[in-house]
Short mmCIF file of N, CA and C in Angstrom, two decimals:
data_model
loop_
_atom_site.label_atom_id
_atom_site.label_comp_id
_atom_site.label_asym_id
_atom_site.label_seq_id
_atom_site.Cartn_x
_atom_site.Cartn_y
_atom_site.Cartn_z
N MET A 26 -8.20 38.91 5.09
CA MET A 26 -8.23 39.34 3.89
C MET A 26 -9.07 37.87 3.39
N VAL A 27 -10.30 38.20 2.42
CA VAL A 27 -10.65 37.04 1.94
C VAL A 27 -10.67 37.37 0.35
N LYS A 28 -10.19 36.65 -0.69
CA LYS A 28 -10.03 36.74 -1.77
C LYS A 28 -10.78 35.73 -2.51
N SER A 29 -11.54 36.04 -3.63
CA SER A 29 -12.41 35.11 -4.35
C SER A 29 -12.26 35.12 -5.87
N ASN A 30 -12.02 33.96 -6.45
CA ASN A 30 -11.50 33.89 -7.94
C ASN A 30 -13.19 33.53 -8.65
N SER A 31 -14.03 33.50 -7.95
CA SER A 31 -15.20 33.09 -8.35
C SER A 31 -16.09 34.53 -8.83
N PRO A 32 -16.60 34.51 -9.96
CA PRO A 32 -17.50 35.57 -10.82
C PRO A 32 -18.66 35.91 -9.91
N THR A 33 -18.90 34.75 -9.42
CA THR A 33 -20.54 34.99 -8.74
C THR A 33 -20.09 35.51 -7.41
N ARG A 34 -21.03 36.12 -6.89
CA ARG A 34 -21.19 36.78 -5.26
C ARG A 34 -21.10 35.94 -4.43
N LEU A 35 -19.83 34.75 -4.16
CA LEU A 35 -19.94 33.64 -3.40
C LEU A 35 -20.95 32.83 -3.37
N SER A 36 -22.11 32.77 -4.38
CA SER A 36 -23.48 31.89 -4.19
C SER A 36 -23.03 30.32 -4.36
N ARG A 37 -23.70 30.03 -3.53
CA ARG A 37 -23.61 28.47 -3.55
C ARG A 37 -22.12 27.92 -2.53
N ILE A 38 -21.89 28.64 -1.49
CA ILE A 38 -20.66 28.12 -0.92
C ILE A 38 -20.32 27.15 -0.49
N ASN A 39 -21.39 25.99 -0.43
CA ASN A 39 -21.07 24.59 -0.15
C ASN A 39 -19.90 23.87 -1.28
N LYS A 40 -20.31 24.48 -2.74
CA LYS A 40 -19.88 24.05 -3.75
C LYS A 40 -18.61 24.62 -4.08
N ARG A 41 -18.00 25.28 -3.08
CA ARG A 41 -16.73 25.87 -3.44
C ARG A 41 -15.59 25.22 -2.47
N VAL A 42 -14.50 25.57 -3.08
CA VAL A 42 -13.04 25.20 -2.57
C VAL A 42 -12.39 26.32 -1.76
N ILE A 43 -12.38 26.20 -0.30
CA ILE A 43 -11.62 27.25 0.55
C ILE A 43 -9.98 27.09 0.87
N LEU A 44 -9.49 27.88 0.79
CA LEU A 44 -8.12 27.69 0.97
C LEU A 44 -7.76 28.68 2.35
N THR A 45 -7.46 28.06 3.00
CA THR A 45 -7.51 28.66 4.85
C THR A 45 -6.63 28.21 5.38
N GLN A 46 -6.02 28.99 6.87
CA GLN A 46 -5.56 28.12 7.55
C GLN A 46 -6.17 27.61 8.68
N THR A 47 -6.00 26.24 9.00
CA THR A 47 -6.97 25.98 9.99
C THR A 47 -6.31 25.64 10.93
N ASP A 48 -6.93 24.80 11.96
CA ASP A 48 -6.21 24.85 13.42
C ASP A 48 -5.10 24.07 13.23
N THR A 49 -4.67 23.26 12.49
CA THR A 49 -3.33 22.59 12.37
C THR A 49 -2.35 23.31 11.35
N THR A 50 -2.85 23.08 10.37
CA THR A 50 -2.18 23.63 8.98
C THR A 50 -2.82 24.08 7.81
N VAL A 51 -2.22 24.70 7.08
CA VAL A 51 -2.67 25.38 5.73
C VAL A 51 -3.51 24.14 5.02
N GLY A 52 -4.86 24.31 4.71
CA GLY A 52 -5.92 23.74 4.23
C GLY A 52 -6.63 23.96 3.13
N PHE A 53 -7.26 22.65 2.67
CA PHE A 53 -8.44 23.23 1.48
C PHE A 53 -9.87 22.42 2.48
N LEU A 54 -10.86 23.51 2.35
CA LEU A 54 -11.93 23.23 3.06
C LEU A 54 -13.02 23.04 2.17
N SER A 55 -14.20 22.18 2.06
CA SER A 55 -15.15 22.35 1.27
C SER A 55 -16.36 21.28 1.60
N GLN A 56 -17.71 21.24 1.20
CA GLN A 56 -18.65 20.26 1.47
C GLN A 56 -18.61 19.83 0.09
N ASP A 57 -18.03 19.29 -0.73
CA ASP A 57 -18.02 18.61 -1.56
C ASP A 57 -16.73 18.02 -1.70
N ALA A 58 -17.09 16.51 -1.63
CA ALA A 58 -15.49 15.72 -1.40
C ALA A 58 -15.16 15.74 -2.82
N ALA A 59 -15.83 15.20 -4.08
CA ALA A 59 -15.83 15.16 -5.13
C ALA A 59 -14.90 16.18 -5.71
N LEU A 60 -15.00 17.54 -5.52
CA LEU A 60 -13.90 18.69 -6.14
C LEU A 60 -12.79 18.49 -5.15
N LEU A 61 -12.49 18.18 -3.72
CA LEU A 61 -11.55 18.09 -3.17
C LEU A 61 -10.51 16.78 -3.82
N ARG A 62 -10.98 15.75 -4.12
CA ARG A 62 -10.76 14.69 -4.53
C ARG A 62 -10.07 14.91 -6.14
N GLU A 63 -10.70 15.82 -6.73
CA GLU A 63 -10.11 15.97 -8.05
C GLU A 63 -8.73 17.16 -8.08
N ILE A 64 -9.16 18.08 -7.09
CA ILE A 64 -7.88 18.99 -6.58
C ILE A 64 -6.41 18.24 -6.64
N LYS A 65 -6.79 17.51 -5.46
CA LYS A 65 -5.60 16.47 -4.81
C LYS A 65 -5.16 15.08 -5.55
N SER A 66 -5.76 14.75 -6.87
CA SER A 66 -5.61 13.78 -7.56
C SER A 66 -5.41 12.83 -6.45
N ARG A 67 -6.34 12.59 -5.76
CA ARG A 67 -6.35 11.67 -4.11
C ARG A 67 -7.29 10.25 -4.71
N GLN A 68 -7.12 9.12 -4.31
CA GLN A 68 -7.73 7.91 -4.66
C GLN A 68 -9.06 7.78 -3.91
N SER A 69 -9.92 7.33 -4.67
CA SER A 69 -11.25 7.38 -4.36
C SER A 69 -11.58 6.40 -3.21
N ASP A 70 -11.08 5.65 -2.57
CA ASP A 70 -11.11 5.02 -1.50
C ASP A 70 -10.67 5.57 -0.30
N LYS A 71 -9.81 6.76 -0.54
CA LYS A 71 -9.04 7.61 0.83
C LYS A 71 -10.30 8.83 1.13
N PRO A 72 -10.96 8.54 2.58
CA PRO A 72 -12.04 9.69 2.85
C PRO A 72 -11.24 10.59 3.52
N PHE A 73 -11.89 11.84 3.25
CA PHE A 73 -11.47 13.16 4.28
C PHE A 73 -12.01 13.39 5.75
N ILE A 74 -11.21 13.75 6.06
CA ILE A 74 -11.60 14.46 7.67
C ILE A 74 -12.82 15.26 7.50
N LYS A 75 -13.86 15.16 8.63
CA LYS A 75 -14.99 16.14 8.24
C LYS A 75 -14.82 16.77 9.60
N VAL A 76 -14.32 18.51 9.37
CA VAL A 76 -14.12 19.13 10.47
C VAL A 76 -15.46 19.80 11.00
N PHE A 77 -15.93 19.63 12.07
CA PHE A 77 -17.07 20.24 12.46
C PHE A 77 -16.62 21.59 13.59
N GLN A 78 -17.81 22.91 13.74
CA GLN A 78 -17.26 23.88 14.20
C GLN A 78 -17.45 23.75 15.73
N THR A 79 -18.51 23.32 15.96
CA THR A 79 -18.97 22.79 17.68
C THR A 79 -18.94 21.35 17.77
N ILE A 80 -19.24 20.93 19.23
CA ILE A 80 -19.39 19.42 19.45
C ILE A 80 -20.66 19.45 19.27
N LYS A 81 -21.46 20.47 19.29
CA LYS A 81 -23.25 20.50 19.17
C LYS A 81 -23.59 20.20 17.62
N ALA A 82 -22.79 20.38 16.84
CA ALA A 82 -22.81 20.10 15.40
C ALA A 82 -22.20 18.65 15.27
N LEU A 83 -21.37 18.14 16.03
CA LEU A 83 -21.09 16.81 15.66
C LEU A 83 -22.12 15.75 16.31
N GLN A 84 -22.80 16.47 17.40
CA GLN A 84 -24.03 15.55 17.96
C GLN A 84 -24.99 15.18 17.02
N ASN A 85 -25.07 16.46 15.98
CA ASN A 85 -26.22 16.53 15.37
C ASN A 85 -25.84 15.47 14.11
N SER A 86 -24.81 15.26 13.71
CA SER A 86 -24.22 14.29 12.80
C SER A 86 -25.03 12.79 13.22
N HIS A 87 -24.45 11.92 11.78
CA HIS A 87 -24.60 10.42 12.43
C HIS A 87 -23.67 9.79 12.83
N ILE A 88 -22.57 10.51 13.50
CA ILE A 88 -21.44 10.07 13.85
C ILE A 88 -21.56 9.46 15.79
N ARG A 89 -21.37 8.34 16.04
CA ARG A 89 -21.92 8.28 17.49
C ARG A 89 -20.35 7.90 18.32
N ILE A 90 -20.37 8.57 19.41
CA ILE A 90 -19.05 8.54 19.86
C ILE A 90 -19.32 7.77 21.13
N PRO A 91 -18.37 6.49 21.28
CA PRO A 91 -18.79 5.83 22.57
C PRO A 91 -18.91 6.96 23.81
N ASN A 92 -19.77 6.43 24.70
CA ASN A 92 -20.04 7.23 26.00
C ASN A 92 -18.52 7.12 26.83
N SER A 93 -17.83 6.36 26.86
CA SER A 93 -16.55 6.31 27.52
C SER A 93 -15.50 7.04 26.82
N LYS A 94 -15.61 7.83 25.61
CA LYS A 94 -14.54 8.40 24.88
C LYS A 94 -15.26 9.94 24.75
N LYS A 95 -16.12 10.30 25.33
CA LYS A 95 -16.98 11.54 25.02
C LYS A 95 -16.14 12.52 26.01
N ASN A 96 -15.57 12.50 27.07
CA ASN A 96 -14.73 13.23 27.75
C ASN A 96 -13.55 13.40 27.15
N LEU A 97 -12.85 12.62 26.28
CA LEU A 97 -11.67 12.47 25.92
C LEU A 97 -11.93 13.54 24.50
N LEU A 98 -12.69 13.57 23.87
CA LEU A 98 -13.49 14.37 22.81
C LEU A 98 -13.40 15.85 23.00
N ARG A 99 -13.85 15.89 24.29
CA ARG A 99 -14.25 17.55 24.58
C ARG A 99 -12.82 17.88 24.80
N ARG A 100 -12.27 17.39 25.47
CA ARG A 100 -10.52 17.93 25.89
C ARG A 100 -9.66 17.92 24.80
N ALA A 101 -9.90 17.51 23.83
CA ALA A 101 -8.60 17.10 22.79
C ALA A 101 -8.63 18.74 22.05
N LYS A 102 -7.65 18.55 21.50
CA LYS A 102 -7.26 19.93 20.99
C LYS A 102 -6.15 19.53 19.70
N GLN A 103 -6.43 19.84 18.66
CA GLN A 103 -5.78 19.79 17.31
C GLN A 103 -5.71 18.35 17.13
N THR A 104 -6.92 17.28 17.38
CA THR A 104 -6.54 15.71 17.19
C THR A 104 -7.82 15.55 16.34
N THR A 105 -7.63 14.45 15.51
CA THR A 105 -8.48 13.88 14.66
C THR A 105 -8.81 12.70 15.02
N PHE A 106 -10.15 12.00 15.44
CA PHE A 106 -10.56 10.81 15.71
C PHE A 106 -11.44 9.99 14.53
N ILE A 107 -10.78 8.51 14.36
CA ILE A 107 -11.90 7.83 13.63
C ILE A 107 -12.74 6.88 14.31
N VAL A 108 -14.21 6.79 14.00
CA VAL A 108 -15.06 6.13 14.61
C VAL A 108 -15.66 5.12 13.70
N LYS A 109 -15.78 3.87 13.47
CA LYS A 109 -16.15 3.35 12.48
C LYS A 109 -16.00 3.96 10.95
N GLU A 110 -14.64 3.81 10.83
CA GLU A 110 -14.43 4.54 9.58
C GLU A 110 -14.64 5.72 9.02
N GLN A 111 -15.01 6.56 9.99
CA GLN A 111 -15.33 8.21 9.70
C GLN A 111 -14.23 9.04 10.45
N ALA A 112 -13.62 9.97 9.80
CA ALA A 112 -12.78 10.55 10.52
C ALA A 112 -13.28 12.12 10.54
N PHE A 113 -13.09 12.49 11.93
CA PHE A 113 -13.62 13.87 12.25
C PHE A 113 -12.78 14.29 13.04
N ARG A 114 -13.05 15.86 13.39
CA ARG A 114 -12.12 16.72 13.93
C ARG A 114 -13.25 17.63 14.64
N VAL A 115 -13.25 18.22 15.65
CA VAL A 115 -13.49 19.63 16.22
C VAL A 115 -12.83 20.82 16.45
N ALA A 116 -12.91 21.67 15.63
CA ALA A 116 -11.95 22.82 15.44
C ALA A 116 -12.40 23.67 16.69
N LYS A 117 -11.67 23.71 17.74
CA LYS A 117 -11.70 24.40 18.69
C LYS A 117 -11.21 26.23 18.62
N THR A 118 -10.53 26.14 17.60
CA THR A 118 -10.06 27.68 17.45
C THR A 118 -11.17 28.35 16.68
N PRO A 119 -11.32 29.75 16.91
CA PRO A 119 -12.33 30.63 16.40
C PRO A 119 -12.15 30.73 14.77
N LEU A 120 -12.91 30.51 14.17
CA LEU A 120 -13.13 31.06 13.21
C LEU A 120 -13.54 32.53 12.62
N HIS A 121 -12.67 33.32 12.17
CA HIS A 121 -12.94 34.85 11.92
C HIS A 121 -13.36 35.05 10.45
N SER A 122 -14.18 34.28 9.98
CA SER A 122 -14.76 34.56 8.56
C SER A 122 -16.07 34.22 8.62
N GLU A 123 -16.93 34.75 8.25
CA GLU A 123 -18.64 34.66 7.82
C GLU A 123 -18.68 33.44 7.40
N LEU A 124 -17.60 33.35 6.25
CA LEU A 124 -17.69 32.15 5.24
C LEU A 124 -17.68 31.09 5.90
N LEU A 125 -17.05 30.74 6.67
CA LEU A 125 -16.72 29.41 7.72
C LEU A 125 -17.80 29.09 8.71
N ARG A 126 -18.15 30.37 9.22
CA ARG A 126 -18.99 30.41 9.90
C ARG A 126 -20.26 29.75 9.67
N ALA A 127 -20.93 30.21 8.31
CA ALA A 127 -21.92 29.81 8.11
C ALA A 127 -22.47 28.30 7.94
N ALA A 128 -21.01 27.35 7.84
CA ALA A 128 -21.42 25.98 7.68
C ALA A 128 -21.34 25.43 9.23
N ASP A 129 -21.81 24.38 9.66
CA ASP A 129 -21.52 23.41 10.60
C ASP A 129 -20.47 22.71 10.46
N TRP A 130 -20.30 22.14 8.96
CA TRP A 130 -18.56 21.29 8.93
C TRP A 130 -18.38 21.38 7.63
N ASN A 131 -17.01 20.99 7.39
CA ASN A 131 -16.41 20.81 5.96
C ASN A 131 -15.70 19.86 5.94
N TYR A 132 -15.34 19.30 4.98
CA TYR A 132 -14.30 18.08 4.80
C TYR A 132 -12.93 18.86 4.63
N SER A 133 -11.99 18.50 5.14
CA SER A 133 -10.87 19.33 5.29
C SER A 133 -9.48 18.36 4.77
N THR A 134 -8.63 18.50 4.21
CA THR A 134 -7.32 18.15 3.56
C THR A 134 -6.16 19.11 3.63
N SER A 135 -5.33 18.71 3.73
CA SER A 135 -4.16 19.74 3.62
C SER A 135 -3.96 20.12 2.20
N ALA A 136 -3.81 21.57 1.96
CA ALA A 136 -3.64 22.31 0.46
C ALA A 136 -2.01 21.79 0.05
N ASN A 137 -2.10 20.74 -0.54
CA ASN A 137 -0.85 20.13 -1.36
C ASN A 137 -1.59 19.31 -2.58
N ALA A 138 -0.70 18.89 -3.24
CA ALA A 138 -1.18 17.72 -4.29
C ALA A 138 -0.56 16.25 -3.49
N SER A 139 -1.14 15.41 -3.89
CA SER A 139 -1.10 14.53 -3.20
C SER A 139 0.58 14.01 -2.78
N GLY A 140 0.71 13.42 -1.77
CA GLY A 140 2.07 13.03 -1.28
C GLY A 140 3.26 14.42 -1.53
N LYS A 141 3.01 15.34 -1.70
CA LYS A 141 4.03 16.58 -1.59
C LYS A 141 3.79 17.56 -0.70
N ASN A 142 4.73 18.98 -1.04
CA ASN A 142 4.40 19.89 0.39
C ASN A 142 3.70 20.96 -0.10
N PHE A 143 3.52 22.06 0.66
CA PHE A 143 2.65 22.96 0.61
C PHE A 143 3.20 23.95 -0.60
N GLN A 144 2.64 24.25 -1.68
CA GLN A 144 3.20 25.28 -2.63
C GLN A 144 2.19 26.29 -3.21
N ARG A 145 2.12 27.45 -2.57
CA ARG A 145 1.34 28.49 -2.45
C ARG A 145 0.61 28.38 -3.85
N ASP A 146 1.58 28.68 -5.08
CA ASP A 146 0.96 29.05 -6.40
C ASP A 146 -0.04 28.04 -6.72
N PHE A 147 0.06 26.44 -6.40
CA PHE A 147 -0.70 25.39 -6.38
C PHE A 147 -1.95 25.64 -5.85
N CYS A 148 -2.07 25.93 -4.90
CA CYS A 148 -3.06 26.22 -3.76
C CYS A 148 -3.87 27.21 -4.76
N GLU A 149 -3.35 28.35 -4.84
CA GLU A 149 -4.24 29.66 -5.28
C GLU A 149 -4.67 29.31 -6.37
N GLN A 150 -4.32 28.72 -7.20
CA GLN A 150 -4.77 27.98 -8.52
C GLN A 150 -5.99 27.11 -8.15
N LYS A 151 -6.17 26.42 -7.32
CA LYS A 151 -7.08 25.58 -7.39
C LYS A 151 -8.24 25.78 -6.25
N ALA A 152 -7.91 26.58 -5.48
CA ALA A 152 -8.76 27.39 -4.54
C ALA A 152 -9.92 28.36 -5.31
N ASP A 153 -11.42 28.58 -4.73
CA ASP A 153 -12.20 29.58 -5.39
C ASP A 153 -12.42 30.48 -4.61
N ILE A 154 -11.52 30.51 -2.97
CA ILE A 154 -11.79 31.55 -2.24
C ILE A 154 -10.69 31.20 -1.38
N ILE A 155 -10.02 32.21 -0.92
CA ILE A 155 -8.61 32.56 -0.35
C ILE A 155 -9.00 33.31 1.01
N ILE A 156 -8.97 32.50 2.30
CA ILE A 156 -9.35 33.59 3.51
C ILE A 156 -7.80 33.21 4.32
N GLU A 157 -7.11 34.74 4.14
CA GLU A 157 -6.03 34.61 5.13
C GLU A 157 -6.06 35.69 6.09
N ASN A 158 -5.44 35.55 7.34
CA ASN A 158 -5.06 36.80 8.37
C ASN A 158 -4.03 37.43 8.40
N LYS A 159 -3.58 38.11 9.11
CA LYS A 159 -2.19 38.94 9.05
C LYS A 159 -1.18 38.13 9.66
N ASP A 160 -1.17 36.67 10.04
CA ASP A 160 -0.15 35.75 9.90
C ASP A 160 -0.11 35.00 8.63
N GLY A 161 -1.04 35.13 8.02
CA GLY A 161 -0.36 34.41 6.77
C GLY A 161 -0.73 32.78 6.43
N LEU A 162 -0.33 32.16 5.61
CA LEU A 162 -0.88 31.01 5.52
C LEU A 162 0.96 30.02 5.63
N TYR A 163 0.60 29.18 6.50
CA TYR A 163 2.06 28.29 6.94
C TYR A 163 1.69 26.90 7.06
N GLU A 164 2.47 26.14 6.54
CA GLU A 164 2.36 24.65 7.07
C GLU A 164 2.91 24.20 8.31
N GLY A 165 2.31 23.66 8.92
CA GLY A 165 2.32 23.27 10.25
C GLY A 165 2.03 21.80 10.57
N ARG A 166 2.26 21.29 11.61
CA ARG A 166 2.04 19.52 11.88
C ARG A 166 0.71 19.51 11.68
N ALA A 167 0.74 18.41 11.36
CA ALA A 167 -0.65 17.68 10.97
C ALA A 167 -1.59 17.34 12.54
N SER A 168 -2.70 17.35 12.65
CA SER A 168 -3.13 17.24 13.67
C SER A 168 -2.97 15.34 14.30
N LYS A 169 -2.95 15.29 15.47
CA LYS A 169 -2.99 13.91 16.14
C LYS A 169 -4.05 12.87 15.37
N LEU A 170 -3.59 11.62 15.57
CA LEU A 170 -5.01 10.63 14.82
C LEU A 170 -5.20 9.81 15.65
N TYR A 171 -6.19 9.46 16.25
CA TYR A 171 -6.57 8.41 17.09
C TYR A 171 -8.01 7.71 16.59
N LYS A 172 -7.75 6.21 16.66
CA LYS A 172 -8.75 5.26 16.18
C LYS A 172 -9.59 4.77 17.73
N ILE A 173 -11.10 5.09 17.74
CA ILE A 173 -11.57 4.89 18.95
C ILE A 173 -12.70 3.85 18.77
N ASN A 174 -12.87 3.12 19.96
CA ASN A 174 -14.05 2.32 20.01
C ASN A 174 -14.43 2.15 21.36
N ASN A 175 -15.12 1.42 21.70
CA ASN A 175 -15.87 1.16 23.06
C ASN A 175 -14.76 0.81 24.07
N ALA A 176 -13.89 -0.02 23.45
CA ALA A 176 -12.71 -0.81 24.41
C ALA A 176 -11.62 -0.32 24.22
N GLN A 177 -10.92 0.72 23.32
CA GLN A 177 -9.73 1.09 23.05
C GLN A 177 -9.38 1.89 22.50
N ILE A 178 -8.47 2.68 22.16
CA ILE A 178 -7.53 4.41 21.86
C ILE A 178 -6.38 3.54 21.02
N LYS A 179 -6.25 3.79 19.95
CA LYS A 179 -4.99 3.77 19.26
C LYS A 179 -4.61 4.59 18.33
N ARG A 180 -3.32 5.29 18.56
CA ARG A 180 -2.84 5.83 18.10
C ARG A 180 -1.91 5.84 16.86
N LEU A 181 -2.61 6.65 15.58
CA LEU A 181 -2.18 6.17 14.13
C LEU A 181 -1.04 7.22 13.55
N ARG A 182 -0.97 8.29 14.21
CA ARG A 182 -0.37 9.42 13.98
C ARG A 182 -0.01 10.29 14.92
#
């Protein structure tokens, strides 16, 4: 089910906030980090995770993965990596919505106010577009988080 609170016919999708079930938990997706920061009342120095649709889309970005860690990245599931202060993840689960397939990447954050748990009413008020499948929206575990460089891997979460 796709529900839109926007009066326009989904024009400029990259400036919209989408509420959907991500590969890990229910989250907000958008290509506009400022909108997400405003919704969550988040500190400006805390970056968002960039979720890529495919490894090819990640390769086209300006994030350089150390050669020794590329195999780890290809095999990872529900895992976020940090390379040189940029957090990213490749969502391996298929997205069933044309809206999400249209973009190679989106900023992602959990669907809640900063420091609080998921509240459906809050999320529905803040989202422009709601995408929900038959399983509904549920708060799952956050992704594993690793900081990687040429020499080491450090698990942060």
